[in-house]
Tab-separated table of C-alpha atoms in Angstrom:
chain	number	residue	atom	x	y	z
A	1	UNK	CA	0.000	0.000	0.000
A	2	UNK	CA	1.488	3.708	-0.750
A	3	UNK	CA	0.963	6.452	1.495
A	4	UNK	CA	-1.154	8.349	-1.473
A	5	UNK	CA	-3.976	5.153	-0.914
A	6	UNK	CA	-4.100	5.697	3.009
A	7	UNK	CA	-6.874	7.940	3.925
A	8	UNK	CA	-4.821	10.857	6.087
A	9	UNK	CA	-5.821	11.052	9.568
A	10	UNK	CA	-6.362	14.737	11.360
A	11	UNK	CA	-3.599	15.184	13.354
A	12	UNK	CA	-6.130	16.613	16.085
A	13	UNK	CA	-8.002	13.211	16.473
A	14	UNK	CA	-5.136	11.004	16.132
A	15	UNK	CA	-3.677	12.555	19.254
A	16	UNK	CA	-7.080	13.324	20.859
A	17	UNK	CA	-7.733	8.942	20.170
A	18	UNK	CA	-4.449	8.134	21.985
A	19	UNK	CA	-4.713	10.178	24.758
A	20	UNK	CA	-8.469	8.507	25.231
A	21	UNK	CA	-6.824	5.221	24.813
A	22	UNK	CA	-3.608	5.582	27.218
A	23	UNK	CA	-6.327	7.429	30.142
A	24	UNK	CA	-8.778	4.640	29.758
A	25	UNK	CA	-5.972	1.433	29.615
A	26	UNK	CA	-4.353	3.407	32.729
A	27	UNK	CA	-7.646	3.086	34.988
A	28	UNK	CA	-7.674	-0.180	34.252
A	29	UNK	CA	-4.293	-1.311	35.371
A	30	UNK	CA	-4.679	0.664	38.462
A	31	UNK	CA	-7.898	-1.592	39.496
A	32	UNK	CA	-10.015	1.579	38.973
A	33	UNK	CA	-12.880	-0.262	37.671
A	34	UNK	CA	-15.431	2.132	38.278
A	35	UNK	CA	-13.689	4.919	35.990
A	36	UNK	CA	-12.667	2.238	33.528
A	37	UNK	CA	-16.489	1.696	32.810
A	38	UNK	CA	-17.456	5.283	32.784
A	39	UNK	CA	-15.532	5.202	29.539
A	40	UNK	CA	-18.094	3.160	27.786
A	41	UNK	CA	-21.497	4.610	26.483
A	42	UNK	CA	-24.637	3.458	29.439
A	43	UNK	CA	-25.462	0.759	26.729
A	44	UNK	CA	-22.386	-0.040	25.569
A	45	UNK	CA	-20.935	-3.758	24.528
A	46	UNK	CA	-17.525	-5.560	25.435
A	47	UNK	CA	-16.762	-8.861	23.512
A	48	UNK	CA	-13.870	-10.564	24.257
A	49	UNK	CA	-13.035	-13.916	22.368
A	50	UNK	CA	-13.203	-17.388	24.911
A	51	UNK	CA	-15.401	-15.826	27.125
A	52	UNK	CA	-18.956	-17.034	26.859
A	53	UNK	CA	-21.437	-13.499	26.697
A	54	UNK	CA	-21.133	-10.109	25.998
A	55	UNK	CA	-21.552	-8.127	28.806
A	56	UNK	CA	-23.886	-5.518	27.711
A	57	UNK	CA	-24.077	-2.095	29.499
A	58	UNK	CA	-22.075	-0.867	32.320
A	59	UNK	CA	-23.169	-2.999	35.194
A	60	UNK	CA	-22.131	-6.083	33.598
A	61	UNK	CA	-19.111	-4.763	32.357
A	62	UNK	CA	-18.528	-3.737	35.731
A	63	UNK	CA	-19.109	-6.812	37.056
A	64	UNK	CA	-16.543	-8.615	34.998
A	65	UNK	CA	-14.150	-6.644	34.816
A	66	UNK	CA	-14.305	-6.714	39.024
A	67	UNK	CA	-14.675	-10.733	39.428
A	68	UNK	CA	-10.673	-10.553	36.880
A	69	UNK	CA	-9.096	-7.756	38.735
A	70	UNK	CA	-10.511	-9.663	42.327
A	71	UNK	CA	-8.884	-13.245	40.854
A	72	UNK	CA	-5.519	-11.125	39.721
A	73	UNK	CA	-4.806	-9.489	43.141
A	74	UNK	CA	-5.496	-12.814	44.687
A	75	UNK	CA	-3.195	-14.726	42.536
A	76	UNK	CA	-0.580	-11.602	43.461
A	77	UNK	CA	-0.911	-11.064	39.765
A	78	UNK	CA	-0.688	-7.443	38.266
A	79	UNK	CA	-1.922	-6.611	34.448
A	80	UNK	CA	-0.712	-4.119	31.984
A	81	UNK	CA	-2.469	-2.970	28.862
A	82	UNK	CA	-0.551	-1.830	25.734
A	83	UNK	CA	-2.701	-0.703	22.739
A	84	UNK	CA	-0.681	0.622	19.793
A	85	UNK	CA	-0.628	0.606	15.961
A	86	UNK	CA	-4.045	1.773	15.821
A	87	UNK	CA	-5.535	2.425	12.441
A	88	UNK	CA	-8.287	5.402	13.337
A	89	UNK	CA	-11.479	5.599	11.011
A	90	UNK	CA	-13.904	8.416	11.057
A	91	UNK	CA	-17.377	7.885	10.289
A	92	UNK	CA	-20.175	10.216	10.120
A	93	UNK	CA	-20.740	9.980	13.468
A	94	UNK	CA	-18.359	7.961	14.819
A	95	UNK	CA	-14.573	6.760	14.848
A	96	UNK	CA	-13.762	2.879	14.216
A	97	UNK	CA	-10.213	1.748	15.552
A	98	UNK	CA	-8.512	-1.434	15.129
A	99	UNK	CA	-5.597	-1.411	17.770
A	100	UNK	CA	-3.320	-4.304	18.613
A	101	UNK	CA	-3.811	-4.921	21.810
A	102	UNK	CA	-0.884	-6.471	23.979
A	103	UNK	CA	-1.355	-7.534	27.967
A	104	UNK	CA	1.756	-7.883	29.793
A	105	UNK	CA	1.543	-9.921	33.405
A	106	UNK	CA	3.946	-9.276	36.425
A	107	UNK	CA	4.247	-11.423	39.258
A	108	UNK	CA	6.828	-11.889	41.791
A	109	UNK	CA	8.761	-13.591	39.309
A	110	UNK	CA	8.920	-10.988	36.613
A	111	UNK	CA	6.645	-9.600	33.633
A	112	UNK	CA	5.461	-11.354	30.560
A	113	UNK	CA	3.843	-11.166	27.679
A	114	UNK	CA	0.343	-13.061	28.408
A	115	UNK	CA	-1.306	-12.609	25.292
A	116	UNK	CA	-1.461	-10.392	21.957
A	117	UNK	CA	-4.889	-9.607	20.754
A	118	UNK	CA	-6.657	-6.986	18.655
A	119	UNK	CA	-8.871	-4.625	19.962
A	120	UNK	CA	-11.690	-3.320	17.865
A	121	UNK	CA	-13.590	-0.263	18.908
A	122	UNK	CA	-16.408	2.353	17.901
A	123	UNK	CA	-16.143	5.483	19.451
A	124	UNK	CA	-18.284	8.019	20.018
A	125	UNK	CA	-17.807	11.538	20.614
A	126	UNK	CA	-18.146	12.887	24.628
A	127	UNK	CA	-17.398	16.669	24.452
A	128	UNK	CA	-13.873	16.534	24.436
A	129	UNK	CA	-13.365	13.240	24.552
A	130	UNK	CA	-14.346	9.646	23.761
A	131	UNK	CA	-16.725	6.780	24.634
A	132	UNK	CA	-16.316	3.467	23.554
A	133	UNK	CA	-19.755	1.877	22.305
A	134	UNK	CA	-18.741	-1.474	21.326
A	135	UNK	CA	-15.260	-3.242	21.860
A	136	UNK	CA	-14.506	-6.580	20.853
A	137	UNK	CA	-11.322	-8.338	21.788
A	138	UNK	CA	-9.666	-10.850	19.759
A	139	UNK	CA	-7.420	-13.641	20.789
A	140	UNK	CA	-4.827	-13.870	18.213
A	141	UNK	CA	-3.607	-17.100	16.935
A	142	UNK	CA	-1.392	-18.969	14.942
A	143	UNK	CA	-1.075	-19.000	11.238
C-alpha cells in the first residue's frame, strides 16, 4: 500500500484517540474499575473472544471486569495494557479503531507477555473526549 492510498488522519483526532486510549488502559491497570467503565457509552458492549457473553451495558461490564481484577490481586498477579498501531477511522458519526492490543503480566517472578490480541472499537464523541460503544477483543492465533 502507498501512502497516497491511506486515507490521512487529522492530526487533532489522532492525538485526541491516543490520549483517550492511554487514560482509559491506565484506569484499568490501576484496578479503577469504576472509571474504567465510565468510559463506555450506558449501553455499551464488550466482547472478548473465549469468554462465553457479551456483557452488555455498564453494570455487567462492571461486574466482569471486578470478578478478573478480584482473581488477579489474589493470585498476586498485576496486568498491563498496551494498545498501539491503531488504524483510526472516522465515520459520520463515529470513529472505528482497530488497535493491537498487547497484555503484559507481572508477578513476583517478573513480567510477561500473556497474550497479543486486537482490539476493535467504535467510538463516540463525549465533548472533548471519547466513549467506547462497542469493543470486541480478539485472541490472536497462529497461522
Amino acid at each position: 500500500m502507498t501512502t497516497e492510498a491511506m486515507p490521512a488522519i487529522d492530526a487533532q483526532l489522532q492525538a485526541s484517540v491516543q490520549q483517550f486510549y492511554a487514560t482509559h488502559m491506565q484506569l484499568l491497570d490501576d484496578g479503577r474499575i469504576e472509571e474504567w467503565a465510565s468510559c463506555f457509552t450506558p449501553e455499551g458492549t464488550f466482547t472478548v473472544g473465549g469468554v462465553p457473553a457479551t456483557a452488555r451495558g455498564r453494570d455487567e461490564i462492571v461486574a466482569g471486569a471486578t470478578r478478573t481484577v478480584e482473581q488477579l490481586t489474589a493470585q498476586g498477579i498485576t496486568r498491563r495494557h498496551w494498545l498501539g498501531m491503531s488504524a483510526i477511522r472516522p465515520q459520520a458519526d463515529e470513529v472505528r479503531v482497530r488497535s493491537y492490543a498487547l497484555v503484559f503480566q507481572v508477578t513476583a517472578g517478573g513480567a510477561a507477555l500473556r497474550s497479543s490480541t486486537t482490539c476493535e472499537d467504535v467510538l463516540v464523541p463525549d465533548g472533548a473526549s471519547w466513549m467506547i460503544k462497542e469493543r470486541v477483543v480478539r485472541q490472536d492465533t497462529p497461522a
